[in-house]
Amino acid sequence: MKIAILALQGAFAEHEQMFRKLGTETTLIRNLDDFNSNVNKSPSSGVGWSRVVIPGGESTAMMRIMKDLGLFAPLRQAILGGMPVFGTCAGLIMLDKAHLDVMDIKAKRNAYGRQLGSFNAKADFKGIGEVPMTFIRAPYIMEAGPEVEILASVDGKAVAARQKNMLVTAFHPELTDDTRIHQMFVDMVANSR
Amino acid sequence: MEDRTILNRQLAQMLKGGVIMDVTTPEQARIAEAAGACAVMALERIPADIRAAGGVSRMSDPKMIKGIQEAVTIPVMAKCRIGHFAEAQILEAIEIDYIDESEVLSPADDVYHINKRNFKVPFVCGAKDLGEALRRINEGATMIRTKGEPGTGDIIQAVRHMRMMQSEIRRLVSMAEDELYEAAKQLQVPYELVLYVHQNGKLPVVNFAAGGVATPADAALMMQLGAEGVFVGSGIFKSGNPEKRAQAIVKAVTNYNNPTILAELSEDLGEAMVGINESEIELLMAERGK
């Protein structure tokens, strides 16, 4: 089990540490060569770094770098092909219909306002129980299609969801000591279609 | 530690691997955002112009800052003078995402920095060495950057400051625990912060490079020296092709360890800012606030 973390900008090192705690090997994807040599496009063959994490950071910055470095299309294709992907905060935004357009959700960016609106919460996460949640200039999910399962809500807003091979959180599990959501991603079967 | 302090440190963590660009107009802010900036610093005059104009340099007009807040969705930072807590209160009132208590502006207090723990909004501060960095963190700063020498386009001071900080960090790491009390005394900082650096081999907050970055190579140099991201002030909008240069520096920070990509990025950028050599500077901003 190996996990590739998109390292274009943002808090990718924090995800590395979480997976290290779980004893899972990771690699960083900074460009197309990294992607091609590390991410296997057909996960069913069982070799290569066949799952990807899109970390928190600035989605506009990551989208720009992703497009300029030619990563947009191959990443999108791999996800549509069933490669498990885990997006946190900016990662959630990037998987939505307005960005990579792979998940049937619409994210509301900076949904809680500027930095003064950043906050911590605790809420139930489906299949796990109560988890600590850190929201930094966070989005929430404002629309979700019928195939999307909402996994957690805070104040009536959906903040975590899953659709087939895609897992997203509006908060940052990588900033807490709780590894259970990362474990959930590790456990997601390679081709969940 | 208070929740708010932790959340503020965590916002800085989200900026890592990114470029924070100085902008003076909503239009420049949009160019910066489109180029992939992870945040913008709103100010009336970029450091090179502050240097050229001389005189007292102050916090920018809140209206101008609000114009930039409305123009972009990425975090917006703004500068206040060292020790000028009233300017900081004003910036907090307009819900700025980060305040830079900056030596680029004329200091308002030559003894005291702002007690940043009194604020809900986060602060970034400049530092030339580990002692300065830890003193600012003790005052409540949740992000550190090298001072470098703003508005010069000369990287030498940023390099000096980053190398100094990293070597002092390595020195603390290698010390025996009994030696840390004396180190705290020499650095003029609390023991707990020294212990943190000793145990973790890094600052307790994110550490960016700033002051003199003008090219993708400069940005890559600072990242390889241990910076976690880069501020670019005058380097972008004082150059021949700001848009292209901004994009190139953003990608250089992502791929700072990949000379092949850096070579491509460095091609055809047009003219870099002219710059001033260290020896030609009359005003050393880095000497403000220690």
Coordinates of C-alpha atoms in Angstrom, one line a residue:
Chain A
M1 CA 0.0 0.0 0.0
K2 CA 1.5 3.2 -1.1
I3 CA 0.0 6.7 -1.3
A4 CA 1.0 9.6 -3.6
I5 CA 0.4 13.1 -2.2
L6 CA 0.0 16.0 -4.5
A7 CA 2.7 18.4 -3.4
L8 CA 2.1 21.4 -5.7
Q9 CA 1.3 23.8 -2.8
G10 CA -0.1 23.6 0.7
A11 CA 0.0 21.3 3.7
F12 CA 1.2 18.1 2.0
A13 CA 3.9 17.3 4.7
E14 CA 1.1 17.0 7.3
H15 CA -0.6 14.3 5.3
E16 CA 2.8 12.5 5.0
Q17 CA 3.1 12.5 8.7
M18 CA -0.4 11.1 9.2
F19 CA 0.3 8.2 6.8
R20 CA 3.7 7.6 8.4
K21 CA 1.9 7.1 11.7
L22 CA -0.3 4.5 10.0
G23 CA 2.8 2.8 8.6
T24 CA 1.9 3.6 5.1
E25 CA 4.5 4.5 2.5
T26 CA 4.1 7.9 0.7
T27 CA 5.6 9.8 -2.2
L28 CA 5.2 13.4 -3.3
I29 CA 3.9 14.5 -6.7
R30 CA 5.4 17.8 -7.8
N31 CA 5.2 17.5 -11.6
L32 CA 4.1 15.3 -14.5
D33 CA 7.2 13.1 -14.3
D34 CA 6.5 12.3 -10.7
F35 CA 3.0 11.4 -11.6
N36 CA 3.8 9.2 -14.6
S37 CA 6.5 7.3 -12.8
N38 CA 4.6 6.9 -9.5
V39 CA 0.9 6.8 -10.2
N40 CA -0.4 3.8 -11.8
K41 CA -3.2 4.5 -14.2
S42 CA -4.7 1.1 -14.0
P43 CA -5.1 0.4 -10.3
S44 CA -6.4 -3.1 -10.9
S45 CA -2.9 -4.3 -11.8
G46 CA -2.0 -3.7 -8.2
V47 CA 1.4 -2.0 -8.8
G48 CA 2.5 1.5 -8.4
W49 CA 1.3 4.4 -6.2
S50 CA -2.3 3.9 -7.0
R51 CA -4.0 6.4 -4.7
V52 CA -3.7 10.1 -4.4
V53 CA -4.2 12.7 -1.7
I54 CA -5.0 16.3 -2.6
P55 CA -4.1 18.4 0.5
G56 CA -5.2 21.7 1.9
G57 CA -3.7 24.9 0.6
E58 CA -5.0 27.4 -1.9
S59 CA -7.1 25.8 -4.6
T60 CA -6.5 28.6 -7.1
A61 CA -2.8 28.2 -6.7
M62 CA -2.9 24.4 -7.0
M63 CA -5.2 24.5 -10.0
R64 CA -2.9 26.9 -11.8
I65 CA 0.2 24.8 -11.2
M66 CA -1.7 21.6 -12.0
K67 CA -2.8 23.0 -15.4
D68 CA 0.6 24.6 -16.3
L69 CA 2.5 21.4 -15.5
G70 CA 0.2 19.2 -17.5
L71 CA -1.2 17.3 -14.5
F72 CA -4.9 18.2 -14.9
A73 CA -5.9 15.8 -17.6
P74 CA -4.0 12.7 -16.4
L75 CA -5.1 13.1 -12.8
R76 CA -8.7 13.6 -13.8
Q77 CA -8.5 10.5 -16.0
A78 CA -7.0 8.4 -13.3
I79 CA -9.7 9.4 -10.8
L80 CA -12.5 8.8 -13.3
G81 CA -10.8 5.4 -13.9
G82 CA -11.4 4.5 -10.3
M83 CA -8.2 5.5 -8.6
P84 CA -9.0 6.3 -4.9
V85 CA -8.5 10.0 -4.1
F86 CA -8.8 11.9 -0.8
G87 CA -9.3 15.6 -0.9
T88 CA -9.1 17.9 2.2
C89 CA -10.3 21.5 2.2
A90 CA -8.8 22.8 -1.1
G91 CA -8.7 19.2 -2.2
L92 CA -12.5 19.0 -1.8
I93 CA -12.9 22.1 -3.9
M94 CA -10.6 20.8 -6.6
L95 CA -12.6 17.6 -7.0
D96 CA -16.0 19.4 -7.4
K97 CA -17.9 20.1 -10.6
A98 CA -16.3 23.5 -11.2
H99 CA -12.7 22.3 -11.0
L100 CA -11.6 18.7 -11.8
D101 CA -15.2 17.8 -12.3
V102 CA -15.0 14.3 -11.1
M103 CA -17.2 14.3 -8.0
D104 CA -20.9 15.3 -8.1
I105 CA -20.6 18.1 -5.6
K106 CA -20.5 21.9 -5.6
A107 CA -18.2 23.4 -3.0
K108 CA -18.8 26.9 -1.5
R109 CA -15.3 28.4 -1.1
N110 CA -14.4 30.4 2.0
A111 CA -17.8 29.5 3.2
Y112 CA -17.1 30.7 6.8
G113 CA -15.5 33.9 5.8
R114 CA -11.9 35.1 6.3
Q115 CA -9.4 33.8 8.9
L116 CA -11.4 35.2 11.8
G117 CA -14.1 32.7 10.8
S118 CA -11.7 29.7 11.1
F119 CA -12.8 27.3 13.9
N120 CA -12.5 23.9 15.6
A121 CA -15.5 21.6 16.0
K122 CA -16.4 18.0 17.0
A123 CA -19.0 16.1 15.1
D124 CA -20.0 12.6 14.1
F125 CA -18.4 11.1 11.1
K126 CA -20.3 8.2 9.6
G127 CA -18.6 4.9 10.3
I128 CA -16.1 6.4 12.7
G129 CA -17.9 8.3 15.5
E130 CA -17.1 11.7 16.8
V131 CA -13.9 13.3 15.3
P132 CA -12.1 16.6 15.9
M133 CA -12.4 18.9 13.0
T134 CA -10.3 21.9 12.1
F135 CA -11.7 24.4 9.6
I136 CA -9.3 26.9 8.1
R137 CA -10.9 29.4 5.7
A138 CA -12.9 26.3 4.9
P139 CA -15.5 25.4 2.2
Y140 CA -18.6 23.3 2.7
I141 CA -20.5 21.2 0.3
M142 CA -23.5 23.2 -0.9
E143 CA -24.9 20.7 -3.4
A144 CA -24.4 17.0 -3.7
G145 CA -25.7 14.6 -6.3
P146 CA -27.7 11.3 -5.6
E147 CA -24.5 9.1 -5.7
V148 CA -22.8 11.2 -3.0
E149 CA -23.0 9.9 0.6
I150 CA -22.7 12.7 3.2
L151 CA -20.5 11.5 6.0
A152 CA -20.5 14.4 8.3
S153 CA -22.3 17.7 8.9
V154 CA -21.6 20.7 11.1
D155 CA -24.4 23.2 11.7
G156 CA -26.5 21.6 9.0
K157 CA -23.8 22.0 6.4
A158 CA -22.2 18.9 4.7
V159 CA -18.5 18.9 5.5
A160 CA -17.5 15.3 4.5
A161 CA -18.6 13.0 1.8
R162 CA -17.8 10.0 -0.3
Q163 CA -18.7 9.0 -3.8
K164 CA -17.3 5.7 -5.1
N165 CA -13.5 6.1 -5.0
M166 CA -13.6 9.7 -3.8
L167 CA -13.4 10.8 -0.2
V168 CA -13.5 14.5 0.8
T169 CA -13.5 16.6 4.0
A170 CA -13.9 20.4 4.2
F171 CA -11.8 20.3 7.4
H172 CA -8.3 19.1 8.0
P173 CA -8.0 15.7 9.7
E174 CA -4.2 16.0 8.9
L175 CA -3.9 18.8 11.5
T176 CA -5.3 16.7 14.4
D177 CA -3.9 13.6 16.2
D178 CA -6.8 11.5 15.0
T179 CA -5.8 9.2 12.2
R180 CA -9.1 7.4 11.8
I181 CA -10.2 9.3 8.6
H182 CA -6.8 8.6 7.0
Q183 CA -7.2 5.0 8.0
M184 CA -10.6 5.0 6.3
F185 CA -8.9 6.1 3.1
V186 CA -6.3 3.5 3.4
D187 CA -9.0 0.9 3.7
M188 CA -10.9 2.1 0.7
V189 CA -10.8 -0.6 -1.9
A190 CA -8.7 0.2 -4.9
N191 CA -11.4 0.0 -7.5
S192 CA -14.7 0.8 -5.8
R193 CA -16.8 1.1 -8.9
Chain B
M1 CA -1.9 27.3 23.8
E2 CA -5.1 29.1 22.8
D3 CA -7.2 27.6 20.0
R4 CA -7.0 30.9 18.0
T5 CA -3.1 30.8 18.1
I6 CA -3.2 27.2 16.8
L7 CA -5.7 28.0 14.1
N8 CA -3.5 31.0 13.0
R9 CA -0.4 28.8 12.9
Q10 CA -2.4 26.4 10.8
L11 CA -3.4 29.0 8.2
A12 CA 0.3 29.6 7.7
Q13 CA 0.7 25.8 7.2
M14 CA -1.8 26.0 4.3
L15 CA 0.4 28.7 2.7
K16 CA 3.5 26.5 2.6
G17 CA 5.0 25.7 -0.7
G18 CA 3.4 28.9 -2.0
V19 CA 4.3 32.4 -3.1
I20 CA 2.9 35.5 -1.4
M21 CA 3.0 38.5 -3.7
D22 CA 3.0 42.2 -3.0
V23 CA 0.2 44.0 -4.8
T24 CA -0.8 47.7 -4.9
T25 CA -4.1 47.5 -6.9
P26 CA -7.0 45.1 -7.3
E27 CA -5.8 44.5 -10.9
Q28 CA -2.4 43.4 -9.7
A29 CA -4.1 41.2 -7.1
R30 CA -6.1 39.5 -9.8
I31 CA -2.9 38.9 -11.8
A32 CA -1.2 37.5 -8.8
E33 CA -4.1 35.2 -7.9
A34 CA -4.4 34.0 -11.5
A35 CA -0.6 33.3 -11.6
G36 CA -1.0 31.0 -8.6
A37 CA -0.1 33.2 -5.6
C38 CA -1.2 31.5 -2.3
A39 CA -1.9 35.0 -0.8
V40 CA -1.3 38.6 -1.6
M41 CA 0.2 41.4 0.5
A42 CA -1.9 44.6 0.0
L43 CA 0.2 47.8 0.2
E44 CA 0.1 51.3 -1.3
R45 CA 3.7 51.2 -2.4
I46 CA 6.0 48.2 -3.0
P47 CA 9.3 48.3 -1.0
A48 CA 11.4 49.5 -4.0
D49 CA 9.2 52.5 -4.3
I50 CA 9.1 53.1 -0.5
R51 CA 12.9 53.1 -0.7
A52 CA 12.9 55.5 -3.6
A53 CA 10.4 57.9 -2.1
G54 CA 11.9 58.1 1.3
G55 CA 10.0 59.7 4.2
V56 CA 7.8 58.0 6.7
S57 CA 6.0 54.9 5.4
R58 CA 2.8 53.8 7.1
M59 CA -0.1 51.3 7.0
S60 CA -2.0 51.5 3.8
D61 CA -5.4 53.1 3.4
P62 CA -8.0 50.5 4.6
K63 CA -10.2 51.4 1.6
M64 CA -7.4 50.3 -0.7
I65 CA -6.9 47.1 1.2
K66 CA -10.7 46.4 1.1
G67 CA -10.6 46.8 -2.7
I68 CA -8.0 44.1 -2.9
Q69 CA -10.0 41.9 -0.4
E70 CA -13.0 42.2 -2.8
A71 CA -10.9 41.4 -5.9
V72 CA -9.5 38.0 -4.8
T73 CA -10.5 34.9 -3.0
I74 CA -7.1 34.0 -1.6
P75 CA -5.9 35.3 1.8
V76 CA -5.1 39.0 1.9
M77 CA -2.3 40.3 4.2
A78 CA -1.3 43.9 5.0
K79 CA 1.5 45.6 6.8
C80 CA 1.5 47.7 10.0
R81 CA 4.5 49.5 11.5
I82 CA 6.6 47.7 14.1
G83 CA 5.0 48.5 17.5
H84 CA 2.0 50.3 16.0
F85 CA -0.8 48.3 17.7
A86 CA -3.4 50.8 16.7
E87 CA -2.7 50.2 13.0
A88 CA -2.9 46.5 13.8
Q89 CA -6.3 47.1 15.5
I90 CA -7.5 48.8 12.3
L91 CA -6.4 45.9 10.1
E92 CA -8.1 43.5 12.4
A93 CA -11.3 45.5 12.2
I94 CA -11.4 45.1 8.4
E95 CA -10.8 41.3 8.9
I96 CA -7.4 41.0 7.3
D97 CA -6.2 37.4 7.0
Y98 CA -2.7 38.1 8.2
I99 CA -0.9 41.2 9.5
D100 CA 2.8 41.7 8.7
E101 CA 4.4 43.7 11.5
S102 CA 7.0 44.9 9.0
E103 CA 10.4 46.6 9.0
V104 CA 9.5 47.8 5.5
L105 CA 7.4 50.5 7.0
S106 CA 8.9 53.1 9.4
P107 CA 9.0 51.7 12.9
A108 CA 6.5 53.3 15.4
D109 CA 8.3 52.0 18.5
D110 CA 12.0 51.4 18.8
V111 CA 11.7 49.3 22.0
Y112 CA 8.5 47.3 21.9
H113 CA 7.0 45.1 19.2
I114 CA 3.2 44.6 19.2
N115 CA 1.8 42.3 21.9
K116 CA 0.4 40.0 19.2
R117 CA -1.2 37.7 21.7
N118 CA -3.9 40.5 22.2
F119 CA -5.2 39.9 18.7
K120 CA -7.4 37.3 17.0
V121 CA -5.9 37.9 13.6
P122 CA -2.6 36.3 12.9
F123 CA 0.8 38.0 12.6
V124 CA 3.8 37.3 10.5
C125 CA 7.1 39.0 11.5
G126 CA 10.6 39.3 10.0
A127 CA 13.7 37.9 11.6
K128 CA 17.4 37.9 10.8
D129 CA 18.3 35.1 13.2
L130 CA 16.9 32.5 15.5
G131 CA 16.7 34.8 18.5
E132 CA 14.6 37.4 16.7
A133 CA 12.4 34.7 15.3
L134 CA 11.7 33.1 18.7
R135 CA 11.2 36.6 20.4
R136 CA 8.5 37.4 17.8
I137 CA 6.9 33.9 18.3
N138 CA 6.9 34.6 22.0
E139 CA 5.1 37.9 21.4
G140 CA 2.5 35.9 19.5
A141 CA 3.6 35.8 15.8
T142 CA 2.3 32.7 14.2
M143 CA 4.5 32.8 11.1
I144 CA 8.1 34.0 10.5
R145 CA 9.9 35.2 7.4
T146 CA 13.5 36.3 6.8
K147 CA 13.9 40.0 6.7
G148 CA 16.2 39.9 3.7
E149 CA 16.5 43.4 2.3
P150 CA 13.2 44.5 0.9
G151 CA 13.0 46.5 -2.3
T152 CA 16.5 45.7 -3.5
G153 CA 16.1 42.6 -5.7
D154 CA 19.4 41.5 -4.0
I155 CA 19.1 38.0 -2.4
I156 CA 22.2 38.2 -0.3
Q157 CA 20.6 39.3 2.9
A158 CA 17.7 36.8 2.7
V159 CA 20.4 34.1 2.2
R160 CA 22.4 35.3 5.1
H161 CA 19.3 35.4 7.4
M162 CA 18.1 31.9 6.4
R163 CA 21.5 30.4 6.7
M164 CA 21.9 32.0 10.1
M165 CA 18.6 30.7 11.3
Q166 CA 19.1 27.2 10.0
S167 CA 22.6 26.9 11.5
E168 CA 21.4 28.2 14.9
I169 CA 18.6 25.6 14.7
R170 CA 21.1 22.8 14.0
R171 CA 23.3 24.0 16.9
L172 CA 20.3 23.8 19.3
V173 CA 19.4 20.4 18.1
S174 CA 22.9 19.1 18.8
M175 CA 23.1 20.5 22.3
A176 CA 22.7 18.5 25.5
E177 CA 19.5 19.3 27.3
D178 CA 21.4 20.9 30.2
E179 CA 23.0 23.4 27.8
L180 CA 19.6 24.7 26.6
Y181 CA 19.1 27.0 29.6
E182 CA 22.2 28.9 28.8
A183 CA 21.2 28.9 25.1
A184 CA 17.9 30.5 26.1
K185 CA 19.7 33.1 28.0
Q186 CA 22.0 34.0 25.1
L187 CA 19.1 34.0 22.6
Q188 CA 17.0 36.1 25.0
V189 CA 14.0 33.8 24.6
P190 CA 12.0 31.5 26.9
Y191 CA 13.4 28.1 27.6
E192 CA 10.2 26.3 26.3
L193 CA 10.8 27.7 22.8
V194 CA 14.4 26.6 22.8
L195 CA 13.4 23.2 24.0
Y196 CA 10.9 23.0 21.1
V197 CA 13.5 23.8 18.5
H198 CA 15.9 21.3 20.2
Q199 CA 13.4 18.5 20.0
N200 CA 11.9 19.3 16.6
G201 CA 14.7 20.8 14.6
K202 CA 12.5 23.6 13.3
L203 CA 10.6 26.7 14.4
P204 CA 7.2 26.0 16.0
V205 CA 5.7 28.1 13.2
V206 CA 6.1 28.2 9.4
N207 CA 9.2 30.0 8.1
F208 CA 9.1 31.8 4.7
A209 CA 11.9 33.6 2.8
A210 CA 11.4 37.3 2.0
G211 CA 13.4 40.4 1.0
G212 CA 15.2 40.4 -2.4
V213 CA 13.6 37.5 -4.3
A214 CA 13.5 38.5 -8.0
T215 CA 13.9 35.3 -10.1
P216 CA 12.7 31.7 -10.1
A217 CA 16.3 30.8 -9.2
D218 CA 16.2 33.1 -6.2
A219 CA 13.0 31.4 -5.0
A220 CA 14.5 27.9 -5.6
L221 CA 17.7 28.9 -3.7
M222 CA 15.7 30.0 -0.6
M223 CA 13.6 26.8 -0.7
Q224 CA 16.7 24.7 -0.9
L225 CA 18.1 26.6 2.1
G226 CA 15.1 25.6 4.1
A227 CA 12.4 28.2 3.5
E228 CA 8.8 26.7 3.5
G229 CA 7.6 29.3 1.0
V230 CA 8.5 32.7 -0.5
F231 CA 7.3 36.3 -0.3
V232 CA 8.0 38.3 -3.5
G233 CA 7.7 42.0 -3.1
S234 CA 9.1 44.4 -5.7
G235 CA 10.4 41.5 -7.8
I236 CA 7.2 40.9 -9.7
F237 CA 5.6 44.2 -10.5
K238 CA 8.9 45.9 -11.0
S239 CA 9.9 43.5 -13.7
G240 CA 9.3 43.6 -17.5
N241 CA 6.6 40.9 -17.6
P242 CA 5.0 40.6 -14.2
E243 CA 2.4 37.9 -15.2
K244 CA 5.0 35.5 -16.7
R245 CA 7.5 36.1 -13.9
A246 CA 4.8 35.5 -11.2
Q247 CA 3.8 32.2 -12.8
A248 CA 7.4 31.1 -13.1
I249 CA 8.2 31.9 -9.5
V250 CA 5.1 30.0 -8.3
K251 CA 6.2 26.9 -10.2
A252 CA 9.8 27.3 -9.2
V253 CA 8.7 27.1 -5.5
T254 CA 6.9 23.8 -6.2
N255 CA 9.8 22.3 -8.2
Y256 CA 12.6 24.0 -6.3
N257 CA 14.7 20.8 -6.4
N258 CA 14.3 20.1 -10.2
P259 CA 16.9 22.0 -12.2
T260 CA 15.4 20.9 -15.5
I261 CA 12.1 22.4 -14.8
L262 CA 13.8 25.5 -13.2
A263 CA 15.8 26.0 -16.5
E264 CA 12.5 26.0 -18.5
L265 CA 10.9 28.4 -16.1
S266 CA 13.8 30.8 -16.2
E267 CA 13.6 31.2 -20.0
D268 CA 12.3 34.4 -21.6
L269 CA 11.1 36.1 -18.5
G270 CA 11.9 39.6 -19.8
E271 CA 13.8 42.1 -17.7
A272 CA 14.2 41.4 -14.0
M273 CA 13.9 44.3 -11.6
V274 CA 17.0 46.4 -11.9
G275 CA 17.8 46.1 -8.2
I276 CA 20.3 47.7 -5.9
N277 CA 23.4 46.0 -4.5
E278 CA 23.7 45.6 -0.8
S279 CA 26.7 48.0 -0.7
E280 CA 24.7 50.7 -2.5
I281 CA 21.9 50.8 0.1
E282 CA 21.7 53.7 2.5
L283 CA 18.8 52.4 4.6
L284 CA 19.1 48.9 6.0
M285 CA 15.5 48.0 6.8
A286 CA 16.6 44.6 8.3
E287 CA 18.2 46.5 11.2
R288 CA 14.7 47.8 12.3
G289 CA 13.2 45.9 15.2
K290 CA 15.3 43.2 16.9

